[in-house]
XYZ file of C-alpha atoms in Angstrom:
435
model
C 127.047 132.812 -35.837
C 131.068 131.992 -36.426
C 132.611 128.956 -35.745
C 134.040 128.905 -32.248
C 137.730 127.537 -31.233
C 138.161 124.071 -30.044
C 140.590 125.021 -26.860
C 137.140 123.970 -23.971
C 135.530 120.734 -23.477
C 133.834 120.498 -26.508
C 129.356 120.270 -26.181
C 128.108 116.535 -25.138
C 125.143 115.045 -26.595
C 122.567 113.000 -25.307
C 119.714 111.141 -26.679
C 116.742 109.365 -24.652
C 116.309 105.629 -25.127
C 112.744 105.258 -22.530
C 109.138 106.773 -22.457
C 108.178 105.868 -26.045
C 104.252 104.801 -26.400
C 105.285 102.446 -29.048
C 106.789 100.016 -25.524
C 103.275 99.606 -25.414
C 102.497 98.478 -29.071
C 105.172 96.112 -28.676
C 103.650 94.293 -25.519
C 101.182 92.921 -27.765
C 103.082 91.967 -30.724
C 104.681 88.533 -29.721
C 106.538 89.260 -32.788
C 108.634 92.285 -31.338
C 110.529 92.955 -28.359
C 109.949 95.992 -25.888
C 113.216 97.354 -26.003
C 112.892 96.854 -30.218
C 113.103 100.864 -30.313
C 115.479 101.470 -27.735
C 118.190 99.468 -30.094
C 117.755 100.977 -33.393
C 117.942 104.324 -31.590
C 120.950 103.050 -29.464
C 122.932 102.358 -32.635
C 122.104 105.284 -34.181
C 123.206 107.782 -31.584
C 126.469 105.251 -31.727
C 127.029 105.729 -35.440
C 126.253 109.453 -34.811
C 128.906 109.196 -32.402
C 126.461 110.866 -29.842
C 127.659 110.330 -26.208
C 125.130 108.949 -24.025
C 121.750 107.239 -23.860
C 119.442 108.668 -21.211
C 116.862 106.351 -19.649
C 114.005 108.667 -17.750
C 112.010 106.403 -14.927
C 108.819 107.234 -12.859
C 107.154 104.885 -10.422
C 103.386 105.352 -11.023
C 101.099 104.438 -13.273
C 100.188 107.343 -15.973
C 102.101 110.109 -14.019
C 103.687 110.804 -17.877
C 102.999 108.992 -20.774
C 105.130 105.905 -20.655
C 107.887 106.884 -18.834
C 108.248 104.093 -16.463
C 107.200 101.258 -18.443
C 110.820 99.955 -18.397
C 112.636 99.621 -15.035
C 115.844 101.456 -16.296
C 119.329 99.513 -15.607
C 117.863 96.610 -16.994
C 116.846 98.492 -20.762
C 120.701 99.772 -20.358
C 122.105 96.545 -19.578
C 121.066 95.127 -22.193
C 121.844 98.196 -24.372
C 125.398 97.623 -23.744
C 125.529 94.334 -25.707
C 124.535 96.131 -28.710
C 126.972 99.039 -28.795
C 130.398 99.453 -27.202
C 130.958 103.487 -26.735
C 128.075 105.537 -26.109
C 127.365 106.321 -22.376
C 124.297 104.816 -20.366
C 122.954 106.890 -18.024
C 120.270 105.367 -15.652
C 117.668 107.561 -13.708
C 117.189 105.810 -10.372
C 115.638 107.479 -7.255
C 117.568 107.427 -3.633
C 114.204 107.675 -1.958
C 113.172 103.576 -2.451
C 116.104 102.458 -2.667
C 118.980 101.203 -0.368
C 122.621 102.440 -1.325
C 124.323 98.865 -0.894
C 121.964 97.695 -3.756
C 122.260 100.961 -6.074
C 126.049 100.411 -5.467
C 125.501 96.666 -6.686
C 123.295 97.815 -9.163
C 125.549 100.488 -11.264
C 128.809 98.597 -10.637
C 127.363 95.689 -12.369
C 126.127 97.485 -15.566
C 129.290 99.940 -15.198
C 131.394 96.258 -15.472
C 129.117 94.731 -18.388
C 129.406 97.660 -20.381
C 133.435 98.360 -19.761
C 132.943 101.507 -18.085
C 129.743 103.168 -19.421
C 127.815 103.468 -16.762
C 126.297 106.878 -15.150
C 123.650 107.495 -12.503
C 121.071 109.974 -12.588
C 120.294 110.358 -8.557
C 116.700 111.927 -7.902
C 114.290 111.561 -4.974
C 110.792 111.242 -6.391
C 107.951 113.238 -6.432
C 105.674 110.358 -7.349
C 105.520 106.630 -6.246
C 105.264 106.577 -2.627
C 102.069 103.905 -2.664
C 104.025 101.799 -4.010
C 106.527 101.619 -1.471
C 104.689 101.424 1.714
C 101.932 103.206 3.234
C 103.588 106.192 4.061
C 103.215 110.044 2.859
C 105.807 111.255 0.349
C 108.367 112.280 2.736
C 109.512 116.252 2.370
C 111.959 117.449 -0.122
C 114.364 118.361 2.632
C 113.922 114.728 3.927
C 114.542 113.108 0.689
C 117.365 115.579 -0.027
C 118.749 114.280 3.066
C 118.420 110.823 2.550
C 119.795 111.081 -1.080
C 122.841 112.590 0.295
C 123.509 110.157 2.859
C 122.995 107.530 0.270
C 125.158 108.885 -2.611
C 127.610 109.118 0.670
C 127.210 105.569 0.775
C 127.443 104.299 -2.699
C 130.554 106.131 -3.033
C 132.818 104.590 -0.234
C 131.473 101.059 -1.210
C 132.609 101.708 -4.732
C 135.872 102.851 -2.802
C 136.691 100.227 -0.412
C 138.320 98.321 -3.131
C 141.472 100.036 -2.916
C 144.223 99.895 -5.627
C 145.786 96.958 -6.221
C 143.149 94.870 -4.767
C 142.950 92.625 -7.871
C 146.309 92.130 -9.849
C 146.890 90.046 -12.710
C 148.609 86.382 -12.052
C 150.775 86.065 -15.154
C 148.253 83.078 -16.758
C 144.817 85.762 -17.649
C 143.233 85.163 -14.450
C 143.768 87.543 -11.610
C 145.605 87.720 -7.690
C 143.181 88.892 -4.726
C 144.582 90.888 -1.676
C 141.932 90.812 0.768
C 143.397 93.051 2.713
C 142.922 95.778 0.388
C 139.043 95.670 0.302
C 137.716 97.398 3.385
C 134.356 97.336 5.456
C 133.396 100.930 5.382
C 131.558 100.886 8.820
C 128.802 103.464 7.916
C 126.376 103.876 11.019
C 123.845 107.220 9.662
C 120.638 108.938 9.788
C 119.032 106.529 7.626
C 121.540 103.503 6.958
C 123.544 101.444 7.941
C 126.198 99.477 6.137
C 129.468 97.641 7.123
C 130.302 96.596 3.537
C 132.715 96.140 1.357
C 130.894 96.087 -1.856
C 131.647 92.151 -2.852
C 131.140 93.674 -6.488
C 134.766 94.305 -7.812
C 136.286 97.638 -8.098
C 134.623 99.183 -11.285
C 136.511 99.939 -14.645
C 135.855 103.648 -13.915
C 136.208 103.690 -10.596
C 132.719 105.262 -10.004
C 129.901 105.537 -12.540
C 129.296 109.508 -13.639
C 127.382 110.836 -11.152
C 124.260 112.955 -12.373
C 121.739 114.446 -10.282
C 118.001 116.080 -11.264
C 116.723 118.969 -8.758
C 116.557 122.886 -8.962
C 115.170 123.156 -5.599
C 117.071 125.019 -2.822
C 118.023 121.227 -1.795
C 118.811 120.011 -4.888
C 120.859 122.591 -5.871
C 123.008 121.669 -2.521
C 123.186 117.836 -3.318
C 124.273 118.758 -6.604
C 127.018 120.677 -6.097
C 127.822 118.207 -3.107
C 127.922 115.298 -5.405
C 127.019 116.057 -9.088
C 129.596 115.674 -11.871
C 126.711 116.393 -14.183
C 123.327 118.148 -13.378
C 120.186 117.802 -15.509
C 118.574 121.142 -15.318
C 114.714 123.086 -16.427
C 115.733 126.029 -17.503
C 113.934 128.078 -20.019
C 115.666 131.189 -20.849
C 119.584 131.985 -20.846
C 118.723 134.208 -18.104
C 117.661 130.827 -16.040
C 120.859 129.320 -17.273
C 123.353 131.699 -16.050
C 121.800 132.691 -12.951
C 121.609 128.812 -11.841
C 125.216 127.798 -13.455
C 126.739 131.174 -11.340
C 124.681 129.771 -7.812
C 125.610 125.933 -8.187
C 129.326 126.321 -9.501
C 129.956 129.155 -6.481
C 128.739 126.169 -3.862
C 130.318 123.537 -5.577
C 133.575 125.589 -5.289
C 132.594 125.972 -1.326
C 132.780 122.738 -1.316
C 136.109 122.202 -2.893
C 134.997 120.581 -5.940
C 136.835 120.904 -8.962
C 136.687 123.810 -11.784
C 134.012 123.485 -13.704
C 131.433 121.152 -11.604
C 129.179 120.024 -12.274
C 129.089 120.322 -15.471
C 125.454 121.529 -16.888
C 122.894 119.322 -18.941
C 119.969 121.011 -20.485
C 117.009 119.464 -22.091
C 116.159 120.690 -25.595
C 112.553 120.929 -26.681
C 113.218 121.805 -30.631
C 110.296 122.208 -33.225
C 112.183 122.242 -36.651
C 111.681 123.471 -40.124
C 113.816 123.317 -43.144
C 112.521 127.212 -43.652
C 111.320 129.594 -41.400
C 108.080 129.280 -43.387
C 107.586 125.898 -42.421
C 108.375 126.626 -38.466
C 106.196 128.642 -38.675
C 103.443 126.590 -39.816
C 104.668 123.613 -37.225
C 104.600 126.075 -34.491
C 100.895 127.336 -35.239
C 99.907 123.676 -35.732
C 100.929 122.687 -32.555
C 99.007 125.405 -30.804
C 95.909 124.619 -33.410
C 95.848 120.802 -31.487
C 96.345 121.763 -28.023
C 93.382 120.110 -25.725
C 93.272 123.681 -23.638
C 91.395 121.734 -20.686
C 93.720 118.872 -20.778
C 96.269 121.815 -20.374
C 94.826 123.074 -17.626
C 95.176 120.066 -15.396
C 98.684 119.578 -16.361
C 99.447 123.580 -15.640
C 97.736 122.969 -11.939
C 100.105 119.958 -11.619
C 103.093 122.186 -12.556
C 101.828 124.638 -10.077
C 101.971 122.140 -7.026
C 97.838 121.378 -7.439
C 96.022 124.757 -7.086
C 92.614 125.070 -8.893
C 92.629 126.869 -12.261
C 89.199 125.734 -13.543
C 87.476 128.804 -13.454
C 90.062 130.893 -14.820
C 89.816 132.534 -18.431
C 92.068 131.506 -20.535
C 93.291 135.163 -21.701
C 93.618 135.921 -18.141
C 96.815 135.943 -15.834
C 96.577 133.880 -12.967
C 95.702 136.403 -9.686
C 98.842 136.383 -6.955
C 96.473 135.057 -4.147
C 95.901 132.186 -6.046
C 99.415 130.427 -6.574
C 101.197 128.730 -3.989
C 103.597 129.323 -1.466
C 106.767 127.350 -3.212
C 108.250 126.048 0.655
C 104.525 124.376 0.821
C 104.969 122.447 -2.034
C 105.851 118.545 -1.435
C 107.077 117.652 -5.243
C 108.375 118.992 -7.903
C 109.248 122.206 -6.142
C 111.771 123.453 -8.994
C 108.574 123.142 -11.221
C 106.623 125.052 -9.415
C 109.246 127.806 -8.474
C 109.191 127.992 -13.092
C 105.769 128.108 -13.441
C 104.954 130.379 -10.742
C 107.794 132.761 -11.913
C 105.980 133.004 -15.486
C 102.664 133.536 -13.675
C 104.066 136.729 -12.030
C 105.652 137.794 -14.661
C 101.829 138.202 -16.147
C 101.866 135.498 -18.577
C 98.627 134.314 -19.421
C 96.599 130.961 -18.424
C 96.660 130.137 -22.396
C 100.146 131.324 -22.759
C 101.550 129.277 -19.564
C 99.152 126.405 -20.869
C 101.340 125.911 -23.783
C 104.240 126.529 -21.881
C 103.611 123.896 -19.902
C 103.874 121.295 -22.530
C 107.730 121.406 -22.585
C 107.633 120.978 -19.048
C 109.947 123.380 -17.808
C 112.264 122.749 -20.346
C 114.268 125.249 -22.669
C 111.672 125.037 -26.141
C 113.068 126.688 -29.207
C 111.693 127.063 -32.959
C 113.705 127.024 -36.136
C 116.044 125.589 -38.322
C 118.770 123.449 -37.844
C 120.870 126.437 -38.417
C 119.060 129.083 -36.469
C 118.309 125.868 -33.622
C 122.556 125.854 -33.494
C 122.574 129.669 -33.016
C 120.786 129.211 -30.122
C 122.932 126.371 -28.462
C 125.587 128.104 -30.026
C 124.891 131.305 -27.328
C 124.660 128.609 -24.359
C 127.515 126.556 -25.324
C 129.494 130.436 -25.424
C 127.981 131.714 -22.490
C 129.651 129.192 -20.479
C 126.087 127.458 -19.223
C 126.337 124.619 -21.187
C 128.142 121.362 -21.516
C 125.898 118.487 -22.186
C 122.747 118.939 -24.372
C 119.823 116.015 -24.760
C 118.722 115.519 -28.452
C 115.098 114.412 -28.468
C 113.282 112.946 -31.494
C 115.654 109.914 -32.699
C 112.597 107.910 -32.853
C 110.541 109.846 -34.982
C 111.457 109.868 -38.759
C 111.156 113.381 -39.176
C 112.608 114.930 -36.288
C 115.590 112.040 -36.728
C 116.602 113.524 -40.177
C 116.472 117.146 -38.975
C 118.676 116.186 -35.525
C 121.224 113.606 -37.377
C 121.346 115.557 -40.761
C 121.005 119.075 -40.043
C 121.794 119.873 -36.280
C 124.241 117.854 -35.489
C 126.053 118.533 -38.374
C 126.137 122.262 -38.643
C 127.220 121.663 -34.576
C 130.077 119.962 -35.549
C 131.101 122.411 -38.437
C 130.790 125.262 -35.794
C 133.481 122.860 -33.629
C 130.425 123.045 -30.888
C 129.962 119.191 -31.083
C 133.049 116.618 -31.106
C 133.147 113.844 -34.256
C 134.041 111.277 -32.188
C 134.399 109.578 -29.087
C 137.885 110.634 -27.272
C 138.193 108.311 -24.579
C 137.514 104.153 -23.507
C 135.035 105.024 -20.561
C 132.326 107.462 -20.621
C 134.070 109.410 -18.191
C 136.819 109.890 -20.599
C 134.538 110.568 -23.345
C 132.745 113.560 -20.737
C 136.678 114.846 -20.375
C 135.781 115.297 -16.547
C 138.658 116.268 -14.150
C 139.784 113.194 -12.245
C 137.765 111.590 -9.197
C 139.036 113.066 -5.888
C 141.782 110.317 -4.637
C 140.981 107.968 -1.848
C 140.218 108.294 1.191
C 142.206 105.703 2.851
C 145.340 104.427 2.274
């Protein structure tokens, strides 16, 4: 493909700093720390000038590799010491959480790292024994709850008004009391008098990014998302759910554009098509088909696949009805899709190990062509670049895609702003509520 013209917002990268098994090496080496990996990737997605670090968090026990086995805001907290740009974007659920403390939470890191901060709002489809004794409440409850509490978050970050601190002519600063307000929130599922004692935050607000395709999600999102962090497989997916979200969000009075769209890339690279090739049949040469299986009835909300061939498509009456379905209902609306479309068990098997996500094969070249047709098609903004921790897939992402990105003009080569805000280019917060 050409180069394209610079005039838009130019692509956003990502790269994720959590979920490595090698957390777990490092446990029992007094000689290393945990977060060990998480720095030497930090710095080189900073020297890469790559705009964010992404830190994924679940709250059980083996629901996905490793994932979890760092509590977030704390690994990106102490990122921030070590780099002074890239973004730091926490995943941290609204269902377990109250909003005065995720408002304490992200203004602190947002301060420590001069207005880096970002926070990736989901509700949790795992976790619940460890909070209490309770079921996993529905999606439309958590969806519920996560709006009420983003609701939250945002006037407490808010009732600093401007001018609240001022500078005293000596370097230390002039407080008006009078211009930090309780915000007097009596809802559904909180209540809070505030005002945050946490002062306002270099950015205002941290970016706010949200995970969740389901009908729900797809409201809080274009509620409240500046960024959403989407599955979606094929460019059909893409533009069909970047059309839906953007015509609510516009409902809703947001501004042009939001939220802006961040898909996960799943790349297998070769330097020749000869040797994708070979790295695609080798991954399907080690797949554990029965291992598969479980995690395929997992993406299918639980149903029972252990009779079915392999070379068989799954029968209608056996998958589920998708408004049944207590987690991970996006998932399951993907998966079940492919079923019907007559994909078979072994074919949604391998499917299934991206997850959802958007999987392509190639070189760095052809792997550009095909973010290239995203970036054009309007349905995406901000792409995640796995692999910085693995030596091979490092060299192909920092020496081949990236680069031939950046020659197409796709991919900025450098950081254009102070805050990550500024660096996203997103239109300005709307202005406050009170005087």
């Amino acid at each position: 493909m050409s180069s394209v013209p610079g005039a838009r917002r130019t692509l956003k990268t990502v790269t994720g700093v959590s979920g490595s098994p090698e957390v777990y090496a490092a446990a029992i080496d007094p000689g290393r720390s945990t977060l060990a990996d998480a720095v030497e990737v930090a710095r080189l997605a900073e020297a890469h000038k790559i705009d964010a670090l992404f830190a994924a968090d679940l709250l059980s026990f083996g629901a996905q590799g490793a994932i979890g086995a760092q509590e977030p805001l704390i690994v990106l907290s102490a990122l921030s010491a070590v780099t002074s740009h890239v973004g730091l974007i926490a995943t941290v659920t609204t269902t377990f959480h109250h909003p005065f403390n995720l408002a304490r939470l992200f203004g602190t890191l947002d301060h420590v790292s001069n207005g880096r901060a970002a926070w990736n709002a989901v509700t949790s489809s795992v976790g619940e024994e460890n909070y209490g004794a309770g079921d996993l409440p529905s999606p439309e409850e958590r969806y519920a709850r996560a709006a009420e509490s983003i609701a939250v978050v945002n006037a407490l970050f808010d009732s600093w008004r401007p001018g609240a601190l001022s500078p005293d002519g000596h370097g230390g600063a002039v407080l008006d009391a009078g211009r930090v307000r309780p915000i007097d929130h009596a809802g559904r599922y909180f209540t809070v008098r505030g005002p945050l004692n946490i002062p306002a935050l270099p950015q205002r607000r941290p970016v706010q990014f949200q995970a969740g395709q389901s009908e729900a999600g797809i409201e809080l999102g274009a509620r409240f998302a500046e960024v959403v962090f989407t599955s979606l497989p094929t460019l059909e997916d893409a533009v069909t759910y970047a059309k839906r979200i953007r015509a609510r969000a516009t409902e809703l009075g947001r501004a042009d554009g939001l939220p802006l769209i961040m898909s996960s890339l799943h790349a297998t690279y070769g330097a020749t098509e000869a040797e994708v090739r070979r790295a695609v049949r080798e991954q399907r040469e080690a797949t554990d088909f029965e291992a598969g299986r479980a995690r395929l009835a997992d993406m299918l909300g639980g149903i029972d696949l252990a009779e079915l061939p392999l070379d068989r498509s799954i029968p209608e009456h056996v998958l589920p009805d998708v408004r049944t379905i207590n987690r991970r209902r996006g998932r399951v609306e993907i998966f079940s899709r492919f079923a019907r479309q007559g994909k078979t068990l072994r074919e949604l098997i391998l499917a299934a190990k991206d997850t959802g996500h958007w999987a392509v094969a190639g070189t760095p070249e052809q792997i550009a062509d095909a973010v290239q047709e995203r970036y054009t098609a309007g349905v995406l903004d901000v792409l995640t670049l796995g692999g910085l921790d693995q030596p091979r897939s490092r060299e192909f992402v920092l020496d081949g895609l990236l680069p031939e990105l950046r020659r197409r003009r796709i991919v900025g080569a450098d950081y254009v702003g102070d805050t990550f805000r500024d660096n996203l280019e997103l239109p300005p917060l709307p202005p406050h509520d009170l005087p």
